[in-house]
PDB file of C-alpha atoms in Angstrom:
ATOM      1  CA  MET A   1     106.424  -0.567 -29.489  1.00  0.00           C
ATOM      2  CA  ALA A   2     103.743  -0.152 -32.044  1.00  0.00           C
ATOM      3  CA  ARG A   3     101.993  -3.329 -32.968  1.00  0.00           C
ATOM      4  CA  ILE A   4     101.632  -3.919 -36.586  1.00  0.00           C
ATOM      5  CA  SER A   5      98.815  -6.149 -37.432  1.00  0.00           C
ATOM      6  CA  ARG A   6      98.363  -7.088 -41.032  1.00  0.00           C
ATOM      7  CA  THR A   7      96.317  -9.798 -42.485  1.00  0.00           C
ATOM      8  CA  ILE A   8      97.100 -10.823 -45.940  1.00  0.00           C
ATOM      9  CA  GLY A   9      93.988 -11.958 -47.687  1.00  0.00           C
ATOM     10  CA  ILE A  10      94.614 -14.625 -50.255  1.00  0.00           C
ATOM     11  CA  LYS A  11      92.331 -14.162 -53.195  1.00  0.00           C
ATOM     12  CA  SER A  12      90.526 -17.280 -54.245  1.00  0.00           C
ATOM     13  CA  ASN A  13      89.860 -17.444 -57.933  1.00  0.00           C
ATOM     14  CA  VAL A  14      88.923 -20.061 -60.444  1.00  0.00           C
ATOM     15  CA  PRO A  15      91.774 -20.847 -62.805  1.00  0.00           C
ATOM     16  CA  THR A  16      90.574 -19.835 -66.244  1.00  0.00           C
ATOM     17  CA  SER A  17      93.840 -19.927 -68.124  1.00  0.00           C
ATOM     18  CA  SER A  18      93.130 -23.381 -69.577  1.00  0.00           C
ATOM     19  CA  MET A  19      89.758 -22.211 -70.869  1.00  0.00           C
ATOM     20  CA  ALA A  20      91.492 -20.463 -73.759  1.00  0.00           C
ATOM     21  CA  ASP A  21      93.299 -23.685 -74.647  1.00  0.00           C
ATOM     22  CA  ILE A  22      90.004 -25.569 -74.812  1.00  0.00           C
ATOM     23  CA  ALA A  23      88.389 -22.871 -76.933  1.00  0.00           C
ATOM     24  CA  PHE A  24      91.326 -22.713 -79.323  1.00  0.00           C
ATOM     25  CA  LEU A  25      91.400 -26.490 -79.589  1.00  0.00           C
ATOM     26  CA  LEU A  26      87.733 -26.508 -80.542  1.00  0.00           C
ATOM     27  CA  LEU A  27      88.351 -23.661 -82.970  1.00  0.00           C
ATOM     28  CA  ILE A  28      91.240 -25.476 -84.621  1.00  0.00           C
ATOM     29  CA  PHE A  29      89.198 -28.696 -84.763  1.00  0.00           C
ATOM     30  CA  PHE A  30      86.354 -26.988 -86.641  1.00  0.00           C
ATOM     31  CA  MET A  31      88.755 -25.139 -88.920  1.00  0.00           C
ATOM     32  CA  VAL A  32      90.560 -28.368 -89.840  1.00  0.00           C
ATOM     33  CA  THR A  33      87.449 -30.486 -90.350  1.00  0.00           C
ATOM     34  CA  THR A  34      85.569 -27.900 -92.405  1.00  0.00           C
ATOM     35  CA  ILE A  35      85.564 -28.877 -96.065  1.00  0.00           C
ATOM     36  CA  PHE A  36      85.075 -26.043 -98.469  1.00  0.00           C
ATOM     37  CA  LYS A  37      83.024 -26.488-101.567  1.00  0.00           C
ATOM     38  CA  MET A  38      85.632 -26.676-104.276  1.00  0.00           C
ATOM     39  CA  GLU A  39      83.430 -27.151-107.301  1.00  0.00           C
ATOM     40  CA  GLU A  40      81.920 -23.974-108.658  1.00  0.00           C
ATOM     41  CA  GLY A  41      79.429 -25.565-111.047  1.00  0.00           C
ATOM     42  CA  LEU A  42      77.039 -23.582-113.228  1.00  0.00           C
ATOM     43  CA  PRO A  43      74.373 -21.099-112.157  1.00  0.00           C
ATOM     44  CA  VAL A  44      71.467 -23.454-112.722  1.00  0.00           C
ATOM     45  CA  THR A  45      67.969 -23.167-111.295  1.00  0.00           C
ATOM     46  CA  LEU A  46      67.209 -26.549-109.839  1.00  0.00           C
ATOM     47  CA  PRO A  47      63.680 -27.923-109.933  1.00  0.00           C
ATOM     48  CA  ARG A  48      61.893 -28.167-106.612  1.00  0.00           C
ATOM     49  CA  ALA A  49      60.812 -31.456-105.086  1.00  0.00           C
ATOM     50  CA  GLU A  50      59.292 -32.538-101.817  1.00  0.00           C
ATOM     51  CA  ALA A  51      60.465 -36.147-101.896  1.00  0.00           C
ATOM     52  CA  GLY A  52      64.156 -35.273-102.293  1.00  0.00           C
ATOM     53  CA  GLN A  53      66.467 -37.207-100.010  1.00  0.00           C
ATOM     54  CA  ARG A  54      69.802 -36.192 -98.572  1.00  0.00           C
ATOM     55  CA  VAL A  55      72.696 -37.328-100.741  1.00  0.00           C
ATOM     56  CA  PRO A  56      76.124 -38.042 -99.177  1.00  0.00           C
ATOM     57  CA  ARG A  57      78.376 -35.495-100.876  1.00  0.00           C
ATOM     58  CA  GLN A  58      81.528 -37.609-100.598  1.00  0.00           C
ATOM     59  CA  LYS A  59      80.318 -40.135-103.146  1.00  0.00           C
ATOM     60  CA  VAL A  60      78.736 -37.718-105.588  1.00  0.00           C
ATOM     61  CA  ALA A  61      80.174 -36.678-108.931  1.00  0.00           C
ATOM     62  CA  HIS A  62      78.268 -33.792-110.396  1.00  0.00           C
ATOM     63  CA  ILE A  63      77.231 -33.100-113.947  1.00  0.00           C
ATOM     64  CA  TRP A  64      76.049 -29.529-114.462  1.00  0.00           C
ATOM     65  CA  VAL A  65      73.807 -28.846-117.419  1.00  0.00           C
ATOM     66  CA  MET A  66      72.603 -25.346-118.248  1.00  0.00           C
ATOM     67  CA  ASN A  67      71.846 -26.046-121.891  1.00  0.00           C
ATOM     68  CA  ALA A  68      73.173 -28.288-124.665  1.00  0.00           C
ATOM     69  CA  SER A  69      76.393 -26.295-125.037  1.00  0.00           C
ATOM     70  CA  ASN A  70      77.001 -25.557-121.352  1.00  0.00           C
ATOM     71  CA  ILE A  71      77.822 -28.825-119.620  1.00  0.00           C
ATOM     72  CA  THR A  72      80.497 -29.027-116.935  1.00  0.00           C
ATOM     73  CA  ILE A  73      82.109 -31.729-114.832  1.00  0.00           C
ATOM     74  CA  ASP A  74      84.614 -30.578-112.173  1.00  0.00           C
ATOM     75  CA  ASP A  75      84.292 -27.048-113.587  1.00  0.00           C
ATOM     76  CA  ASN A  76      85.539 -28.134-117.022  1.00  0.00           C
ATOM     77  CA  TYR A  77      83.317 -27.397-119.969  1.00  0.00           C
ATOM     78  CA  ILE A  78      82.740 -30.580-121.893  1.00  0.00           C
ATOM     79  CA  SER A  79      80.673 -31.789-124.806  1.00  0.00           C
ATOM     80  CA  MET A  80      77.897 -34.349-124.452  1.00  0.00           C
ATOM     81  CA  VAL A  81      80.005 -37.283-125.673  1.00  0.00           C
ATOM     82  CA  ASP A  82      82.815 -36.494-123.201  1.00  0.00           C
ATOM     83  CA  ILE A  83      80.520 -37.508-120.339  1.00  0.00           C
ATOM     84  CA  VAL A  84      81.109 -41.195-121.109  1.00  0.00           C
ATOM     85  CA  PRO A  85      84.932 -41.406-120.654  1.00  0.00           C
ATOM     86  CA  ILE A  86      84.952 -38.969-117.703  1.00  0.00           C
ATOM     87  CA  MET A  87      82.218 -40.799-115.824  1.00  0.00           C
ATOM     88  CA  ALA A  88      83.705 -44.196-116.651  1.00  0.00           C
ATOM     89  CA  ALA A  89      87.037 -43.057-115.148  1.00  0.00           C
ATOM     90  CA  LYS A  90      85.278 -41.748-112.037  1.00  0.00           C
ATOM     91  CA  LEU A  91      83.403 -45.035-111.674  1.00  0.00           C
ATOM     92  CA  ALA A  92      86.688 -46.952-111.883  1.00  0.00           C
ATOM     93  CA  ASP A  93      87.988 -44.850-108.954  1.00  0.00           C
ATOM     94  CA  ASP A  94      84.859 -45.311-106.876  1.00  0.00           C
ATOM     95  CA  PRO A  95      82.497 -48.204-107.726  1.00  0.00           C
ATOM     96  CA  ALA A  96      79.863 -46.773-105.354  1.00  0.00           C
ATOM     97  CA  LEU A  97      79.751 -43.530-107.298  1.00  0.00           C
ATOM     98  CA  VAL A  98      76.507 -41.549-107.353  1.00  0.00           C
ATOM     99  CA  VAL A  99      76.032 -39.118-110.197  1.00  0.00           C
ATOM    100  CA  GLY A 100      74.346 -35.909-109.141  1.00  0.00           C
ATOM    101  CA  LEU A 101      72.539 -34.374-112.079  1.00  0.00           C
ATOM    102  CA  ASN A 102      72.366 -30.638-111.587  1.00  0.00           C
ATOM    103  CA  ILE A 103      70.229 -29.812-114.573  1.00  0.00           C
ATOM    104  CA  ASP A 104      68.515 -26.470-115.027  1.00  0.00           C
ATOM    105  CA  GLN A 105      64.764 -26.836-114.708  1.00  0.00           C
ATOM    106  CA  ALA A 106      64.177 -25.220-118.101  1.00  0.00           C
ATOM    107  CA  VAL A 107      66.465 -27.563-120.062  1.00  0.00           C
ATOM    108  CA  PRO A 108      64.412 -29.524-122.622  1.00  0.00           C
ATOM    109  CA  TRP A 109      63.912 -33.158-121.691  1.00  0.00           C
ATOM    110  CA  GLU A 110      65.555 -34.128-124.979  1.00  0.00           C
ATOM    111  CA  ILE A 111      68.924 -32.823-123.706  1.00  0.00           C
ATOM    112  CA  ALA A 112      68.484 -34.143-120.170  1.00  0.00           C
ATOM    113  CA  SER A 113      67.613 -37.584-121.494  1.00  0.00           C
ATOM    114  CA  GLU A 114      70.708 -37.554-123.672  1.00  0.00           C
ATOM    115  CA  VAL A 115      72.828 -36.933-120.559  1.00  0.00           C
ATOM    116  CA  ILE A 116      71.115 -39.916-118.918  1.00  0.00           C
ATOM    117  CA  GLU A 117      71.893 -42.029-121.967  1.00  0.00           C
ATOM    118  CA  MET A 118      75.560 -41.035-121.687  1.00  0.00           C
ATOM    119  CA  MET A 119      75.530 -42.107-118.054  1.00  0.00           C
ATOM    120  CA  LYS A 120      74.125 -45.489-119.035  1.00  0.00           C
ATOM    121  CA  GLU A 121      76.853 -45.799-121.619  1.00  0.00           C
ATOM    122  CA  ALA A 122      79.467 -45.127-118.926  1.00  0.00           C
ATOM    123  CA  GLN A 123      77.757 -47.689-116.643  1.00  0.00           C
ATOM    124  CA  THR A 124      77.226 -45.026-113.979  1.00  0.00           C
ATOM    125  CA  LEU A 125      73.734 -46.120-113.116  1.00  0.00           C
ATOM    126  CA  ASN A 126      73.291 -44.646-109.677  1.00  0.00           C
ATOM    127  CA  ALA A 127      71.682 -41.328-110.491  1.00  0.00           C
ATOM    128  CA  SER A 128      70.449 -38.577-108.245  1.00  0.00           C
ATOM    129  CA  PHE A 129      68.399 -35.783-109.769  1.00  0.00           C
ATOM    130  CA  THR A 130      69.505 -32.877-107.621  1.00  0.00           C
ATOM    131  CA  THR A 131      66.597 -30.776-106.458  1.00  0.00           C
ATOM    132  CA  ASP A 132      65.836 -27.795-104.333  1.00  0.00           C
ATOM    133  CA  MET A 133      64.307 -28.844-101.044  1.00  0.00           C
ATOM    134  CA  GLU A 134      61.978 -25.865-100.793  1.00  0.00           C
ATOM    135  CA  LYS A 135      58.266 -26.400-100.730  1.00  0.00           C
ATOM    136  CA  LYS A 136      56.522 -25.990-104.025  1.00  0.00           C
ATOM    137  CA  GLY A 137      54.853 -22.620-104.326  1.00  0.00           C
TER     138      GLY A 137
ATOM    139  CA  MET B   1     111.872  -1.521 -34.682  1.00  0.00           C
ATOM    140  CA  ALA B   2     110.779  -4.410 -36.745  1.00  0.00           C
ATOM    141  CA  LYS B   3     111.380  -4.122 -40.434  1.00  0.00           C
ATOM    142  CA  ILE B   4     108.272  -4.266 -42.485  1.00  0.00           C
ATOM    143  CA  HIS B   5     108.558  -6.276 -45.687  1.00  0.00           C
ATOM    144  CA  ARG B   6     106.274  -5.245 -48.417  1.00  0.00           C
ATOM    145  CA  ILE B   7     104.645  -8.234 -50.008  1.00  0.00           C
ATOM    146  CA  ARG B   8     104.470  -7.757 -53.757  1.00  0.00           C
ATOM    147  CA  PRO B   9     101.678  -9.394 -55.615  1.00  0.00           C
ATOM    148  CA  PRO B  10     102.934 -11.856 -58.229  1.00  0.00           C
ATOM    149  CA  GLU B  11     103.167 -10.273 -61.647  1.00  0.00           C
ATOM    150  CA  GLU B  12     101.223 -12.000 -64.353  1.00  0.00           C
ATOM    151  CA  ILE B  13      99.711 -11.187 -67.697  1.00  0.00           C
ATOM    152  CA  PRO B  14      95.946 -11.171 -67.490  1.00  0.00           C
ATOM    153  CA  ASP B  15      94.796 -13.985 -69.747  1.00  0.00           C
ATOM    154  CA  SER B  16      91.242 -14.480 -68.631  1.00  0.00           C
ATOM    155  CA  ALA B  17      89.989 -12.451 -71.597  1.00  0.00           C
ATOM    156  CA  MET B  18      91.768 -14.830 -73.955  1.00  0.00           C
ATOM    157  CA  ALA B  19      89.058 -17.428 -73.408  1.00  0.00           C
ATOM    158  CA  ASP B  20      86.405 -14.860 -74.246  1.00  0.00           C
ATOM    159  CA  VAL B  21      88.173 -13.996 -77.498  1.00  0.00           C
ATOM    160  CA  ALA B  22      88.604 -17.646 -78.429  1.00  0.00           C
ATOM    161  CA  PHE B  23      84.987 -18.491 -77.632  1.00  0.00           C
ATOM    162  CA  LEU B  24      83.798 -15.473 -79.596  1.00  0.00           C
ATOM    163  CA  LEU B  25      85.764 -16.681 -82.620  1.00  0.00           C
ATOM    164  CA  LEU B  26      84.438 -20.197 -82.109  1.00  0.00           C
ATOM    165  CA  ILE B  27      80.827 -19.018 -81.908  1.00  0.00           C
ATOM    166  CA  PHE B  28      81.371 -16.806 -84.959  1.00  0.00           C
ATOM    167  CA  PHE B  29      82.613 -19.750 -87.046  1.00  0.00           C
ATOM    168  CA  LEU B  30      79.903 -22.062 -85.746  1.00  0.00           C
ATOM    169  CA  ALA B  31      77.204 -19.523 -86.541  1.00  0.00           C
ATOM    170  CA  THR B  32      78.456 -18.550 -89.973  1.00  0.00           C
ATOM    171  CA  THR B  33      79.341 -22.033 -91.228  1.00  0.00           C
ATOM    172  CA  THR B  34      76.615 -23.370 -93.454  1.00  0.00           C
ATOM    173  CA  ILE B  35      76.780 -27.071 -94.090  1.00  0.00           C
ATOM    174  CA  ALA B  36      76.133 -27.575 -97.772  1.00  0.00           C
ATOM    175  CA  GLU B  37      73.492 -30.229 -98.043  1.00  0.00           C
ATOM    176  CA  GLU B  38      72.401 -31.788-101.239  1.00  0.00           C
ATOM    177  CA  PHE B  39      68.996 -33.242-101.911  1.00  0.00           C
ATOM    178  CA  GLY B  40      68.037 -35.376-104.826  1.00  0.00           C
ATOM    179  CA  LEU B  41      65.597 -37.864-106.237  1.00  0.00           C
ATOM    180  CA  SER B  42      67.596 -41.034-106.633  1.00  0.00           C
ATOM    181  CA  LEU B  43      66.989 -43.521-109.362  1.00  0.00           C
ATOM    182  CA  ILE B  44      68.917 -46.596-110.432  1.00  0.00           C
ATOM    183  CA  LEU B  45      69.163 -46.488-114.180  1.00  0.00           C
ATOM    184  CA  PRO B  46      68.919 -49.659-116.216  1.00  0.00           C
ATOM    185  CA  ALA B  47      72.150 -50.875-117.788  1.00  0.00           C
ATOM    186  CA  LYS B  48      72.476 -50.194-121.461  1.00  0.00           C
ATOM    187  CA  SER B  49      70.934 -53.217-123.095  1.00  0.00           C
ATOM    188  CA  GLN B  50      70.826 -54.550-126.582  1.00  0.00           C
ATOM    189  CA  LYS B  51      67.521 -54.328-128.393  1.00  0.00           C
ATOM    190  CA  ASN B  52      66.831 -58.035-127.974  1.00  0.00           C
ATOM    191  CA  GLN B  53      67.439 -57.804-124.213  1.00  0.00           C
ATOM    192  CA  ALA B  54      64.594 -55.373-123.569  1.00  0.00           C
ATOM    193  CA  ILE B  55      62.368 -56.398-120.665  1.00  0.00           C
ATOM    194  CA  GLN B  56      58.873 -57.372-121.664  1.00  0.00           C
ATOM    195  CA  VAL B  57      56.164 -56.002-119.400  1.00  0.00           C
ATOM    196  CA  ASN B  58      52.477 -56.807-119.507  1.00  0.00           C
ATOM    197  CA  ARG B  59      50.591 -53.766-120.817  1.00  0.00           C
ATOM    198  CA  ASP B  60      48.036 -54.012-117.996  1.00  0.00           C
ATOM    199  CA  ASN B  61      50.810 -53.412-115.493  1.00  0.00           C
ATOM    200  CA  VAL B  62      52.007 -50.232-117.146  1.00  0.00           C
ATOM    201  CA  MET B  63      50.833 -46.755-116.277  1.00  0.00           C
ATOM    202  CA  VAL B  64      52.084 -44.107-118.691  1.00  0.00           C
ATOM    203  CA  ILE B  65      52.540 -40.539-117.507  1.00  0.00           C
ATOM    204  CA  SER B  66      53.367 -38.068-120.229  1.00  0.00           C
ATOM    205  CA  THR B  67      53.345 -34.329-120.786  1.00  0.00           C
ATOM    206  CA  ASP B  68      52.583 -31.861-123.542  1.00  0.00           C
ATOM    207  CA  PRO B  69      55.512 -29.976-125.196  1.00  0.00           C
ATOM    208  CA  THR B  70      55.172 -27.054-122.766  1.00  0.00           C
ATOM    209  CA  GLY B  71      55.291 -29.351-119.740  1.00  0.00           C
ATOM    210  CA  THR B  72      52.201 -27.757-118.233  1.00  0.00           C
ATOM    211  CA  THR B  73      49.664 -30.482-118.967  1.00  0.00           C
ATOM    212  CA  TYR B  74      50.144 -33.985-117.676  1.00  0.00           C
ATOM    213  CA  TYR B  75      48.528 -37.096-119.071  1.00  0.00           C
ATOM    214  CA  VAL B  76      47.967 -40.339-117.218  1.00  0.00           C
ATOM    215  CA  ASP B  77      47.344 -43.086-119.778  1.00  0.00           C
ATOM    216  CA  GLY B  78      46.397 -40.360-122.254  1.00  0.00           C
ATOM    217  CA  VAL B  79      43.914 -38.632-119.939  1.00  0.00           C
ATOM    218  CA  PRO B  80      44.744 -35.000-118.998  1.00  0.00           C
ATOM    219  CA  THR B  81      45.409 -34.916-115.276  1.00  0.00           C
ATOM    220  CA  GLU B  82      46.422 -32.319-112.715  1.00  0.00           C
ATOM    221  CA  LEU B  83      49.915 -32.831-111.278  1.00  0.00           C
ATOM    222  CA  LYS B  84      48.542 -33.212-107.749  1.00  0.00           C
ATOM    223  CA  GLN B  85      46.191 -35.965-108.939  1.00  0.00           C
ATOM    224  CA  ILE B  86      49.075 -38.190-110.044  1.00  0.00           C
ATOM    225  CA  LYS B  87      49.959 -39.282-106.510  1.00  0.00           C
ATOM    226  CA  PRO B  88      46.466 -40.570-105.519  1.00  0.00           C
ATOM    227  CA  LEU B  89      46.067 -42.208-108.933  1.00  0.00           C
ATOM    228  CA  VAL B  90      49.362 -44.076-108.588  1.00  0.00           C
ATOM    229  CA  GLU B  91      48.526 -45.081-105.015  1.00  0.00           C
ATOM    230  CA  THR B  92      45.161 -46.501-106.124  1.00  0.00           C
ATOM    231  CA  ARG B  93      46.641 -48.411-109.064  1.00  0.00           C
ATOM    232  CA  LYS B  94      49.518 -49.669-106.935  1.00  0.00           C
ATOM    233  CA  ALA B  95      47.129 -50.957-104.266  1.00  0.00           C
ATOM    234  CA  SER B  96      45.287 -53.082-106.818  1.00  0.00           C
ATOM    235  CA  ASN B  97      48.368 -54.144-108.796  1.00  0.00           C
ATOM    236  CA  ASP B  98      51.679 -54.676-107.026  1.00  0.00           C
ATOM    237  CA  LYS B  99      53.438 -55.265-110.353  1.00  0.00           C
ATOM    238  CA  LEU B 100      52.646 -51.766-111.514  1.00  0.00           C
ATOM    239  CA  VAL B 101      55.333 -50.111-113.607  1.00  0.00           C
ATOM    240  CA  VAL B 102      55.036 -46.362-114.056  1.00  0.00           C
ATOM    241  CA  SER B 103      56.503 -45.149-117.292  1.00  0.00           C
ATOM    242  CA  VAL B 104      57.473 -41.483-117.289  1.00  0.00           C
ATOM    243  CA  GLU B 105      57.436 -40.190-120.832  1.00  0.00           C
ATOM    244  CA  PRO B 106      57.816 -36.430-121.009  1.00  0.00           C
ATOM    245  CA  ASP B 107      57.624 -34.748-124.379  1.00  0.00           C
ATOM    246  CA  ARG B 108      61.120 -34.198-125.749  1.00  0.00           C
ATOM    247  CA  ARG B 109      60.542 -30.415-125.800  1.00  0.00           C
ATOM    248  CA  ALA B 110      59.072 -30.308-122.288  1.00  0.00           C
ATOM    249  CA  PRO B 111      61.279 -28.730-119.611  1.00  0.00           C
ATOM    250  CA  TYR B 112      63.291 -31.009-117.346  1.00  0.00           C
ATOM    251  CA  ARG B 113      61.254 -29.622-114.428  1.00  0.00           C
ATOM    252  CA  SER B 114      58.128 -31.466-115.603  1.00  0.00           C
ATOM    253  CA  MET B 115      59.948 -34.822-115.404  1.00  0.00           C
ATOM    254  CA  VAL B 116      61.175 -33.996-111.877  1.00  0.00           C
ATOM    255  CA  ASP B 117      57.632 -32.959-110.887  1.00  0.00           C
ATOM    256  CA  ILE B 118      56.289 -36.329-112.040  1.00  0.00           C
ATOM    257  CA  LEU B 119      59.148 -38.212-110.390  1.00  0.00           C
ATOM    258  CA  ASP B 120      58.520 -36.289-107.170  1.00  0.00           C
ATOM    259  CA  GLU B 121      54.853 -37.303-107.162  1.00  0.00           C
ATOM    260  CA  LEU B 122      55.800 -40.919-107.878  1.00  0.00           C
ATOM    261  CA  LYS B 123      58.292 -40.960-104.999  1.00  0.00           C
ATOM    262  CA  LEU B 124      55.663 -39.445-102.695  1.00  0.00           C
ATOM    263  CA  ALA B 125      53.219 -42.141-103.842  1.00  0.00           C
ATOM    264  CA  GLY B 126      55.809 -44.809-103.018  1.00  0.00           C
ATOM    265  CA  ALA B 127      56.173 -46.091-106.557  1.00  0.00           C
ATOM    266  CA  SER B 128      59.254 -48.261-106.829  1.00  0.00           C
ATOM    267  CA  ARG B 129      59.062 -49.509-110.415  1.00  0.00           C
ATOM    268  CA  ILE B 130      59.696 -46.438-112.480  1.00  0.00           C
ATOM    269  CA  SER B 131      60.668 -46.405-116.119  1.00  0.00           C
ATOM    270  CA  LEU B 132      62.114 -43.260-117.605  1.00  0.00           C
ATOM    271  CA  LYS B 133      61.714 -42.857-121.320  1.00  0.00           C
ATOM    272  CA  THR B 134      64.851 -41.327-122.754  1.00  0.00           C
ATOM    273  CA  ARG B 135      65.558 -40.010-126.220  1.00  0.00           C
ATOM    274  CA  ARG B 136      67.247 -43.044-127.689  1.00  0.00           C
ATOM    275  CA  GLN B 137      64.696 -45.620-126.606  1.00  0.00           C
TER     276      GLN B 137
END
């Protein structure tokens, strides 16, 4: 009788099926926690500064000023005097509100200072003059 | 004769590449996500005060930095000064007088950038008492 000898080799392999789960979990985590910039703002050229400090975006309400007739808050075009009630309402929602002034570098100081006056009127006194962090050329 | 049973390998869908796909997606999102950071020069504005509530400051403690209407020439106490000279001047005055108040008074027609340039130099010099002259003062 013929002798049949057969050895069945059991393959040893590292289970990698759960690797996909981990990767997808990480992927979903980053997708969920990513906050997209919702405010469009105005195409302003910000002045450059070396001493600029990081501003926590969660607490910042932005005022965009391109010139005297192009002022926006939350992508709504407003007039200079409208800054007061809008900022006052925002301050009532968040007493720790920081106002980020995104003013074009070429805007005359006369207009910029008027915006600051409006902020004082609204009692929003925590101002941050938004700058470009690049080194001065 | 003995009956030979054929041992079939277990059927399974190959899923080891799934992890590669998921990690590729993860790396793609990690690499392409840019965290929007905002930098700014912060300043606490004074509350809107009545005329009779204005703070009196000794003239000797005040250093006035102004600009010409084009915002290209800077003046420290009326003396034309280079922008880069403002920082050492403030540091020197601050070392000899800890009550020093720096008043930033750009010309109303000067671009906003010139005010930010001065403010930047003052922040780099460590000046803490800064007064910003606005239109309605």
